[in-house]
mmCIF file of C-alpha atoms in Angstrom:
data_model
loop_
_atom_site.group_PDB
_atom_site.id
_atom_site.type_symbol
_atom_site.label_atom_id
_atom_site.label_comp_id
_atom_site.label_asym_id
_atom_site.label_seq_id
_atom_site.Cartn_x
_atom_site.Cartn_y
_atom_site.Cartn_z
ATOM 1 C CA UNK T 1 -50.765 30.987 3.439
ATOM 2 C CA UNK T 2 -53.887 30.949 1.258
ATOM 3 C CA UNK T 3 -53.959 33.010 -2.009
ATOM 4 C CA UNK T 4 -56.211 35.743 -2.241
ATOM 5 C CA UNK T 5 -59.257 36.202 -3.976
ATOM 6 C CA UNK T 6 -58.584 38.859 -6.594
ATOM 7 C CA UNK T 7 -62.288 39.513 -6.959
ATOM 8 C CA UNK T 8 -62.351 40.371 -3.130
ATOM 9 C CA UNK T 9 -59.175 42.595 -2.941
ATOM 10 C CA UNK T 10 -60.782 44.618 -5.860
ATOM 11 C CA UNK T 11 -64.122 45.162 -4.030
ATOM 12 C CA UNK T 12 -61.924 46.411 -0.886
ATOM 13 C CA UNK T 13 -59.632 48.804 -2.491
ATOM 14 C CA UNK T 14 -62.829 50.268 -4.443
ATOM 15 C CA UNK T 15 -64.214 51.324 -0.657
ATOM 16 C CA UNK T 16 -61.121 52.571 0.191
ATOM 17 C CA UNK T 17 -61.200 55.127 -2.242
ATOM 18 C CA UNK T 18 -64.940 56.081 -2.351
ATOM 19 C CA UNK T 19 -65.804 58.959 0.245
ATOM 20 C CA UNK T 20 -69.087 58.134 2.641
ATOM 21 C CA UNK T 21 -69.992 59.212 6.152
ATOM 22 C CA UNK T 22 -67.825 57.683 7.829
ATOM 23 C CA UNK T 23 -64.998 58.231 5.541
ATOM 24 C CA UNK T 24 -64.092 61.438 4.472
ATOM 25 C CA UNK T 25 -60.948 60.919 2.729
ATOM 26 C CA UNK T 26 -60.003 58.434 -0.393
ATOM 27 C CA UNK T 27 -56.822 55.871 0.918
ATOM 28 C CA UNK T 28 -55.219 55.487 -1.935
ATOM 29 C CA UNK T 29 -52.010 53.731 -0.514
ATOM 30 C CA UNK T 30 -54.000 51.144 0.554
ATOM 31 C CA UNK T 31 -56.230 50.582 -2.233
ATOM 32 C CA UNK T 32 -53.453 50.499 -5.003
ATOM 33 C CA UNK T 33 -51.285 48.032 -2.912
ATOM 34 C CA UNK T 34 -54.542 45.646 -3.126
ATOM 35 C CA UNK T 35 -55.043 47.286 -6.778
ATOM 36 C CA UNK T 36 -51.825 45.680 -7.989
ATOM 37 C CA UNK T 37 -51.856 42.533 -5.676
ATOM 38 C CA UNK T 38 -55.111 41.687 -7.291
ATOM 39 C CA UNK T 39 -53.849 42.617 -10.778
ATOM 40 C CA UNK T 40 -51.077 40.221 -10.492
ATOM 41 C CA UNK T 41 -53.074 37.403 -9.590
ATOM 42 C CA UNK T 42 -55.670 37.957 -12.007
ATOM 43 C CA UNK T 43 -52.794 37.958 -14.716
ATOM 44 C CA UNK T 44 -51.179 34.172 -13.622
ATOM 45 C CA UNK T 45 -55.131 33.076 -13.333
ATOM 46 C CA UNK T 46 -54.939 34.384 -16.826
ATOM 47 C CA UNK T 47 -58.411 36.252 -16.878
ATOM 48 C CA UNK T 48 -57.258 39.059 -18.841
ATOM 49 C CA UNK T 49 -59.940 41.795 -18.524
ATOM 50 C CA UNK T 50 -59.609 41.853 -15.402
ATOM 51 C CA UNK T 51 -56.390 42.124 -14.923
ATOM 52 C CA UNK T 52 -56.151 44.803 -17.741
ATOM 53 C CA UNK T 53 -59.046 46.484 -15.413
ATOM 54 C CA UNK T 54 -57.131 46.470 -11.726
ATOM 55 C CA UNK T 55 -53.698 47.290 -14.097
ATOM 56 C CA UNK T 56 -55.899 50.652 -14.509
ATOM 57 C CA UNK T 57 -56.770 50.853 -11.494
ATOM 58 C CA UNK T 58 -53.165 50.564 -10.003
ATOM 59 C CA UNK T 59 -52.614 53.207 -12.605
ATOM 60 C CA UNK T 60 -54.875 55.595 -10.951
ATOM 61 C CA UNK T 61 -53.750 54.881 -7.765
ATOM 62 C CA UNK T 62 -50.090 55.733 -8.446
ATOM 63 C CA UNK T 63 -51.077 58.457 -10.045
ATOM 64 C CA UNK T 64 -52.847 59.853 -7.103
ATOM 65 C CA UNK T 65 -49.849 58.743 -5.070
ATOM 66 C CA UNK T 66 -48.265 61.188 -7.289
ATOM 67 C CA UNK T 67 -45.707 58.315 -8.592
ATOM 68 C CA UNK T 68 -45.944 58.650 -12.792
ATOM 69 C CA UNK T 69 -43.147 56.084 -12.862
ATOM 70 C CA UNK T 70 -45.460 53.532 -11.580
ATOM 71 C CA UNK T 71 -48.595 54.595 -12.812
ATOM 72 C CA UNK T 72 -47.255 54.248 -16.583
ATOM 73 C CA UNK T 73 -45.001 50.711 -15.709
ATOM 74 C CA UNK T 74 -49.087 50.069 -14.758
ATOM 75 C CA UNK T 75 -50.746 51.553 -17.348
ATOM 76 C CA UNK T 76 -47.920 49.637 -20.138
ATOM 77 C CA UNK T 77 -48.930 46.483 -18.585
ATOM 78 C CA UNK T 78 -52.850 47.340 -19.088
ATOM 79 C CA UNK T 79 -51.685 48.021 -22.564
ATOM 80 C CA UNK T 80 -49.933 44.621 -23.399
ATOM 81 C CA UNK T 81 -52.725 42.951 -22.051
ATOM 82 C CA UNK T 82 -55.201 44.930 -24.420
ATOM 83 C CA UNK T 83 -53.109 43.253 -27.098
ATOM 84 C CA UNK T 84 -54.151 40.513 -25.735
ATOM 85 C CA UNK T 85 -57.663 40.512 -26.073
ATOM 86 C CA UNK T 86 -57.421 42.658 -29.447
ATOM 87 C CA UNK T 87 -58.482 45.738 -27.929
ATOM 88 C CA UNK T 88 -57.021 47.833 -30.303
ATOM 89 C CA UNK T 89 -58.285 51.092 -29.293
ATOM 90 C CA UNK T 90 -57.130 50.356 -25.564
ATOM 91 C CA UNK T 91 -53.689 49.462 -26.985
ATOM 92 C CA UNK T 92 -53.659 52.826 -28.728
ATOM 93 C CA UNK T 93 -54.906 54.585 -25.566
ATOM 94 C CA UNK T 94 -52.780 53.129 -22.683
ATOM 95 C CA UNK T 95 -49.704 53.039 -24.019
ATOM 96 C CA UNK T 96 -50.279 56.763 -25.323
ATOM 97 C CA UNK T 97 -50.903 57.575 -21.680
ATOM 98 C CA UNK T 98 -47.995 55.653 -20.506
ATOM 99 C CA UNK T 99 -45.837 57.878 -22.689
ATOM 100 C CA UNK T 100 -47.172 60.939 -21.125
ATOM 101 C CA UNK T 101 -46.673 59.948 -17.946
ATOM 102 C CA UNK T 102 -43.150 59.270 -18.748
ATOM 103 C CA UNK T 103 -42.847 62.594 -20.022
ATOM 104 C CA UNK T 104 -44.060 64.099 -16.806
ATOM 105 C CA UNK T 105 -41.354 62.350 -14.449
ATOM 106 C CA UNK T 106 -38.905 63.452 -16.787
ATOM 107 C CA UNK T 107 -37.860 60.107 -19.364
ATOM 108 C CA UNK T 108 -38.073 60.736 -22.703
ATOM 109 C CA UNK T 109 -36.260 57.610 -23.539
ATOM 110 C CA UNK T 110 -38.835 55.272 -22.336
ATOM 111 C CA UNK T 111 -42.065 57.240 -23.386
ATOM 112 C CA UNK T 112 -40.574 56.955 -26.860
ATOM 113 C CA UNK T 113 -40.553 53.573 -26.301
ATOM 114 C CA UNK T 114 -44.173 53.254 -25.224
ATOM 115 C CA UNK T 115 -45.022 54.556 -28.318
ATOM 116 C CA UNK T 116 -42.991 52.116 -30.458
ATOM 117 C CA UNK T 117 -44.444 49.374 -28.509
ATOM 118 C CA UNK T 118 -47.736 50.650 -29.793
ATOM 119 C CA UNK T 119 -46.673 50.941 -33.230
ATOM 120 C CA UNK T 120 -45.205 47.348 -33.379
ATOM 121 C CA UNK T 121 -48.583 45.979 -31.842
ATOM 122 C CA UNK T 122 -50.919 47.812 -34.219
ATOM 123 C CA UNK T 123 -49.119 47.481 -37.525
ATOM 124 C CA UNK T 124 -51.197 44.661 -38.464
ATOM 125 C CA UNK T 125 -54.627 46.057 -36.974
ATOM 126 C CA UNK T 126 -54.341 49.329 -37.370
ATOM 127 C CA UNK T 127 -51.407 50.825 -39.747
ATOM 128 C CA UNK T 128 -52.203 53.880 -40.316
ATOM 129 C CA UNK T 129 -52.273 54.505 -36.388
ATOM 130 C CA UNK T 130 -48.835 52.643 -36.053
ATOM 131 C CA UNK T 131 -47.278 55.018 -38.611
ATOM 132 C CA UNK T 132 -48.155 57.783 -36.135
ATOM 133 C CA UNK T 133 -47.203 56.435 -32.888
ATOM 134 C CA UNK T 134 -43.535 55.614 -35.158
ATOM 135 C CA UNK T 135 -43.463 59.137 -35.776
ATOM 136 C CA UNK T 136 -44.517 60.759 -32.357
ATOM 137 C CA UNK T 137 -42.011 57.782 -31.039
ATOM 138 C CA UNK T 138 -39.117 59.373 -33.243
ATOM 139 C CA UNK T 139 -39.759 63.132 -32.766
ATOM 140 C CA UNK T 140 -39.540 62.354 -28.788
ATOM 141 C CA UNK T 141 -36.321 61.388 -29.162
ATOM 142 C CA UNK T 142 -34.935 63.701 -31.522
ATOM 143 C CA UNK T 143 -36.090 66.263 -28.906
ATOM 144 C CA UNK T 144 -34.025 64.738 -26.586
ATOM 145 C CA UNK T 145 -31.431 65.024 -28.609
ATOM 146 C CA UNK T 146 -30.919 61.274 -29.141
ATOM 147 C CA UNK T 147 -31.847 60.808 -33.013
ATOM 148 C CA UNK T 148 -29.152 57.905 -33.329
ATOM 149 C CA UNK T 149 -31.904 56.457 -31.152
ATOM 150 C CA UNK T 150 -34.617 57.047 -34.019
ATOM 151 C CA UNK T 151 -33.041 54.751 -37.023
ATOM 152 C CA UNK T 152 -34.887 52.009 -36.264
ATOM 153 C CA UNK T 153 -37.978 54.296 -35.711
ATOM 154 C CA UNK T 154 -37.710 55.758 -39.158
ATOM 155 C CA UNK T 155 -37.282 52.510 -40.887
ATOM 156 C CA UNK T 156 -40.096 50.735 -39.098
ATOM 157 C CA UNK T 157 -42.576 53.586 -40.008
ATOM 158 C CA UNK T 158 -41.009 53.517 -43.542
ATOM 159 C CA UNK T 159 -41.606 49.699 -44.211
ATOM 160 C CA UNK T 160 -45.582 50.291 -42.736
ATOM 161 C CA UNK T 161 -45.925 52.973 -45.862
ATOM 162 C CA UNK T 162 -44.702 50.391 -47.732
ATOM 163 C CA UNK T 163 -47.207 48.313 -47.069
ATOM 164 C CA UNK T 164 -49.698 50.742 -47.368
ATOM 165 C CA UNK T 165 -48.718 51.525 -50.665
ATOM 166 C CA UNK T 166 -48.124 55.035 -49.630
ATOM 167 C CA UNK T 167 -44.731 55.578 -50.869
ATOM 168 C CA UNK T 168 -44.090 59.306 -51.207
ATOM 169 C CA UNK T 169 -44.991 59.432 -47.634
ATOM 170 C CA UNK T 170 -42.286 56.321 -47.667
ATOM 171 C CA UNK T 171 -39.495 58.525 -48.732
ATOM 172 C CA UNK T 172 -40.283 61.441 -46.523
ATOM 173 C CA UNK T 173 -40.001 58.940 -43.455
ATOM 174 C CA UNK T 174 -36.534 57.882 -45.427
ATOM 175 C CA UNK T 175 -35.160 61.560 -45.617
ATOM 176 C CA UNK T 176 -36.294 62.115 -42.411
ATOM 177 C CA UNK T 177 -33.731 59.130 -41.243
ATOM 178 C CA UNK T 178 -30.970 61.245 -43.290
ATOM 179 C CA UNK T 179 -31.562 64.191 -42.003
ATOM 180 C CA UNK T 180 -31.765 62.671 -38.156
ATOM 181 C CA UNK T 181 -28.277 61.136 -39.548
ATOM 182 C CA UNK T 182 -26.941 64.291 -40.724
ATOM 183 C CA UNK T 183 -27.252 65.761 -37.250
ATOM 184 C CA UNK T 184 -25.173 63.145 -35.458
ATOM 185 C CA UNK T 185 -22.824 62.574 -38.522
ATOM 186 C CA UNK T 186 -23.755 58.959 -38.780
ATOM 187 C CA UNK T 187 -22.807 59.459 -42.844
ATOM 188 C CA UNK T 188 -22.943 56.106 -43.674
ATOM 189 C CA UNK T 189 -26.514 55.481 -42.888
ATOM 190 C CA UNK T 190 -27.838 59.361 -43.970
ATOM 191 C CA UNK T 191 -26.664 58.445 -47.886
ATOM 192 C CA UNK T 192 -28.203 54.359 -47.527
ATOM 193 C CA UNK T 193 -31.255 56.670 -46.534
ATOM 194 C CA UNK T 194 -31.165 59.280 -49.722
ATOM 195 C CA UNK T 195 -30.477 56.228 -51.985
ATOM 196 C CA UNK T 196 -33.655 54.221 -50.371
ATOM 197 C CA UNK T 197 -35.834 57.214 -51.011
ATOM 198 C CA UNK T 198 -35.043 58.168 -54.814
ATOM 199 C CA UNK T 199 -35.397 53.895 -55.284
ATOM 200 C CA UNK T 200 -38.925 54.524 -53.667
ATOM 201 C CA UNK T 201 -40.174 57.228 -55.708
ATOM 202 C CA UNK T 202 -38.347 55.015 -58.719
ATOM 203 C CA UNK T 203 -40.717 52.597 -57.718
ATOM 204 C CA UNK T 204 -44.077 54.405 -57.280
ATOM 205 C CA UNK T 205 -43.106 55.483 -61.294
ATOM 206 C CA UNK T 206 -42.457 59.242 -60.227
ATOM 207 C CA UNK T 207 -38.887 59.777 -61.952
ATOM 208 C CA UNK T 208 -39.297 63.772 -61.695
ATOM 209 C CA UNK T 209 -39.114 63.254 -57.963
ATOM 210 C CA UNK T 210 -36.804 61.008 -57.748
ATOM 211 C CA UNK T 211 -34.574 63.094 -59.825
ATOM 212 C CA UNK T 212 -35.414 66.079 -58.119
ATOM 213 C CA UNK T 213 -34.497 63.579 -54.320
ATOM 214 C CA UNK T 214 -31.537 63.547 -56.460
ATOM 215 C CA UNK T 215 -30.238 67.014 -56.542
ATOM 216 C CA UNK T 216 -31.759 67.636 -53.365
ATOM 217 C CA UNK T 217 -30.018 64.985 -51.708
ATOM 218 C CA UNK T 218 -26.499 65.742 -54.098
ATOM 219 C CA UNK T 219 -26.525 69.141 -51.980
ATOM 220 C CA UNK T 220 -25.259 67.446 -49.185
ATOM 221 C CA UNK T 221 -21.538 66.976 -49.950
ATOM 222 C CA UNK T 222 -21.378 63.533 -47.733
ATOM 223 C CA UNK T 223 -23.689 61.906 -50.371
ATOM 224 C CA UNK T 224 -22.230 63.866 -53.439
ATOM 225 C CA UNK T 225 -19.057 62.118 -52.889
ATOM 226 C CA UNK T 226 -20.725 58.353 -51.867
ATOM 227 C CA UNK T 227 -20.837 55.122 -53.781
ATOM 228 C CA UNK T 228 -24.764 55.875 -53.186
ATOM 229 C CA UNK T 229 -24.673 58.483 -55.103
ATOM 230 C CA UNK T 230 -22.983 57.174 -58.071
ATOM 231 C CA UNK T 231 -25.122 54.335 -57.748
ATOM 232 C CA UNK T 232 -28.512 56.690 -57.679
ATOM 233 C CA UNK T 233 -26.832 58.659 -60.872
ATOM 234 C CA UNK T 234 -26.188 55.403 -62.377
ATOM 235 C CA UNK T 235 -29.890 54.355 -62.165
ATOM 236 C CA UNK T 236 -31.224 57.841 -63.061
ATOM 237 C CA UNK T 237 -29.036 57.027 -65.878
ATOM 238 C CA UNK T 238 -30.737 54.129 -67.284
ATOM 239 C CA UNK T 239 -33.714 55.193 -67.087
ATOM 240 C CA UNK T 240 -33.368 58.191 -68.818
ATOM 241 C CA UNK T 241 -31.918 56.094 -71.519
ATOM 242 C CA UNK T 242 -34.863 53.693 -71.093
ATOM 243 C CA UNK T 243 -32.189 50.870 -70.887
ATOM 244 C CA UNK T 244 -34.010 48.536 -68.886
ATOM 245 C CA UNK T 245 -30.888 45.844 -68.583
ATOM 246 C CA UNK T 246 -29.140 48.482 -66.779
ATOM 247 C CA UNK T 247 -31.460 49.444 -64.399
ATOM 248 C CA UNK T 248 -31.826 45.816 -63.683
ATOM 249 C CA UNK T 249 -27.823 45.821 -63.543
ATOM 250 C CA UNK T 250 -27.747 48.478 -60.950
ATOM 251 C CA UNK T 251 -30.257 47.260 -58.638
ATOM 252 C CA UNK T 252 -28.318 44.360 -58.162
ATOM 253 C CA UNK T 253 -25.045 45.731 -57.382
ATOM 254 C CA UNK T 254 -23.242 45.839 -53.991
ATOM 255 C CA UNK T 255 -24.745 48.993 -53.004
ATOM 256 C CA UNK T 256 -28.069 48.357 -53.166
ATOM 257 C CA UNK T 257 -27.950 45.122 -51.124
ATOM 258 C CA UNK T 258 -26.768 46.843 -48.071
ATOM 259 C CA UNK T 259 -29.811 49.215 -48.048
ATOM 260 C CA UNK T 260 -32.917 48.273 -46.145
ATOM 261 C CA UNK T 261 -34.841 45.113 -46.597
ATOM 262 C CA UNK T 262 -37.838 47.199 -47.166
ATOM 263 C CA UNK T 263 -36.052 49.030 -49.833
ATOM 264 C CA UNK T 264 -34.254 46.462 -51.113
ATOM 265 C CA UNK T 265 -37.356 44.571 -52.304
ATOM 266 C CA UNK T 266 -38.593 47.491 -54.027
ATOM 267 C CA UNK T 267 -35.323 48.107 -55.807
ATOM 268 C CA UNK T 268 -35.380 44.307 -57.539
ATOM 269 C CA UNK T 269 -38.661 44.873 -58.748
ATOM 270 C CA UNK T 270 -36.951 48.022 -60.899
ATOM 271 C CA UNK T 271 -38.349 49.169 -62.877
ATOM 272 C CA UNK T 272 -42.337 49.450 -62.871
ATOM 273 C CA UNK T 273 -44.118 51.493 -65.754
ATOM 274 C CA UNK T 274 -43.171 51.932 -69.559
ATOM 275 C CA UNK T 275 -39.183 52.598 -68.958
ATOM 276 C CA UNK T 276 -39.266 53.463 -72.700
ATOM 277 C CA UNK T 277 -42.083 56.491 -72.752
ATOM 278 C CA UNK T 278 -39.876 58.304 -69.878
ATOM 279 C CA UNK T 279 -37.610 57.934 -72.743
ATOM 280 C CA UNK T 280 -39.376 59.518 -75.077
ATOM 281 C CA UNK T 281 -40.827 62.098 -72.639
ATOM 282 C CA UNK T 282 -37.108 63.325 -71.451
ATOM 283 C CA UNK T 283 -36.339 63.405 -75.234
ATOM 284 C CA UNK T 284 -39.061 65.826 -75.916
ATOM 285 C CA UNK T 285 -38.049 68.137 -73.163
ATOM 286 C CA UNK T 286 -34.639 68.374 -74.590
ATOM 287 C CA UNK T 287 -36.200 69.587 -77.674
ATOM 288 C CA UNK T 288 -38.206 72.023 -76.380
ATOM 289 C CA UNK T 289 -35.033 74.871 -76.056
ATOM 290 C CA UNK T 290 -34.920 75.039 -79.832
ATOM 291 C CA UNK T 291 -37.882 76.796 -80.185
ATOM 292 C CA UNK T 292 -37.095 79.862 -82.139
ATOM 293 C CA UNK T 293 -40.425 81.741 -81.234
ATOM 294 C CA UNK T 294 -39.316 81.864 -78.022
ATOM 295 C CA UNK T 295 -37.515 84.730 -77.100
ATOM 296 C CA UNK T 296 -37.639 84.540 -73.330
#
């Protein structure tokens, strides 16, 4: 049986669904079965844009069909091969609408992971839009009621803030994780989570909001009673004291090496910034009571 020219079956299913005199109504079954036939061959020929193209097409088709399943498993394979070519935007775009149309048969679970798909193709390209899709990816789930599901979500979009230097933004996506493992009781990972966010802000130099993460976080009786804890009181510690050798100490312990890779490279670099004028800063503070004048 000869193979098909993919060019052809393209040309064919585009009459079949414009309207002229002599036909007054769009066949869309027909059209997207040629829509997808021609897709597939244009993807083993390996000419991309085209096959991203009729992937569209077979999109459209399903949707018109009214079949979302299909028309996003269509639209997610018009979106891998945009990452193909580099087409960022397209990426971005089809995998977005992929998600919807998961949404709209019902399947949270998978349009979440359209997202993340996005988000792991873009970090590189275009981070700041990864971050997002990480997020949108994450609060899906958590809709759903699935936020075990999210971890990895959480993380992901944490280590991109990393990289982008943007880490108070870091340790929100970090107590975000704690708080999505507060609701399903997952202890173990909510107090890694409060630990990796007080060793971010330790890291961008901010020790008033890391000590502030600190009580925050110490509200929560789970992590009051945690080796995390005593390990994030241990460091707040030291550098209080300016003792540089202990923070050092600390980082290395145990604890710390079962956090987060992400987090765990920021904690050996511990500590950043003149350890020794927080010193001096946290001394005058304590002096400042004494004032007599005062009489507040």
């Amino acid at each position: 049986m000869p193979v098909s020219d993919p060019d052809k079956l393209i040309t064919k299913a585009d009459k079949l669904t414009k309207l002229s005199l002599t036909r007054w109504s769009a066949d869309w079954r027909n059209a997207t079965l040629l829509y997808e036939e021609a897709a597939s061959l244009f993807r083993v020929a390996k000419k991309n844009e085209k096959a991203k193209e009729a992937f569209e097409k077979a999109s459209k088709g399903q949707e018109m069909l009214s079949s979302p399943w299909d028309a996003a498993k269509h639209m997610e394979s018009a979106a891998a091969l945009a990452k193909e070519l580099g087409n960022w935007n397209e990426v971005t775009d089809f995998y977005r609408r992929a998600s919807e149309l998961y949404m709209e048969c019902g399947r949270p679970q998978p349009a979440s992971d359209a997202l993340a798909k996005a988000a792991r193709a873009l970090e590189d390209a275009m981070p700041e839009a990864a971050v997002q899709m990480y997020n949108d990816a994450s609060a899906i789930l958590e809709e759903d009621g699935k936020e075990q599901m999210a971890f990895d979500l959480y993380r992901a979009a944490t280590s991109v803030y990393v990289k982008l230097e943007k880490y108070s933004d870091a340790a929100s996506s970090l107590l975000q994780l704690g708080l999505a493992a507060d609701k399903c009781n997952a202890t173990n990972s909510q107090c890694k989570a409060y630990l990796g966010a007080i060793i971010v802000y330790l890291y961008a130099h901010d020790f008033k909001q890391a000590e502030k993460c600190y009580n925050d976080c110490s509200q929560v009786d789970a992590f009051l009673r945690s080796d995390q804890n005593r390990c994030a009181s241990k460091l707040l510690s030291a550098y209080t004291e300016g003792d540089i050798e202990e923070i050092k100490r600390v980082v290395q312990s145990s604890t710390v090496s079962n956090l987060d890779h992400v987090v765990i490279k920021l904690a050996r670099k511990l500590p950043t910034g003149d350890v020794s004028a927080l010193k001096t800063d946290v001394g005058k503070e304590e002096e400042e009571p004494l004032d007599e004048n005062d009489l507040t």
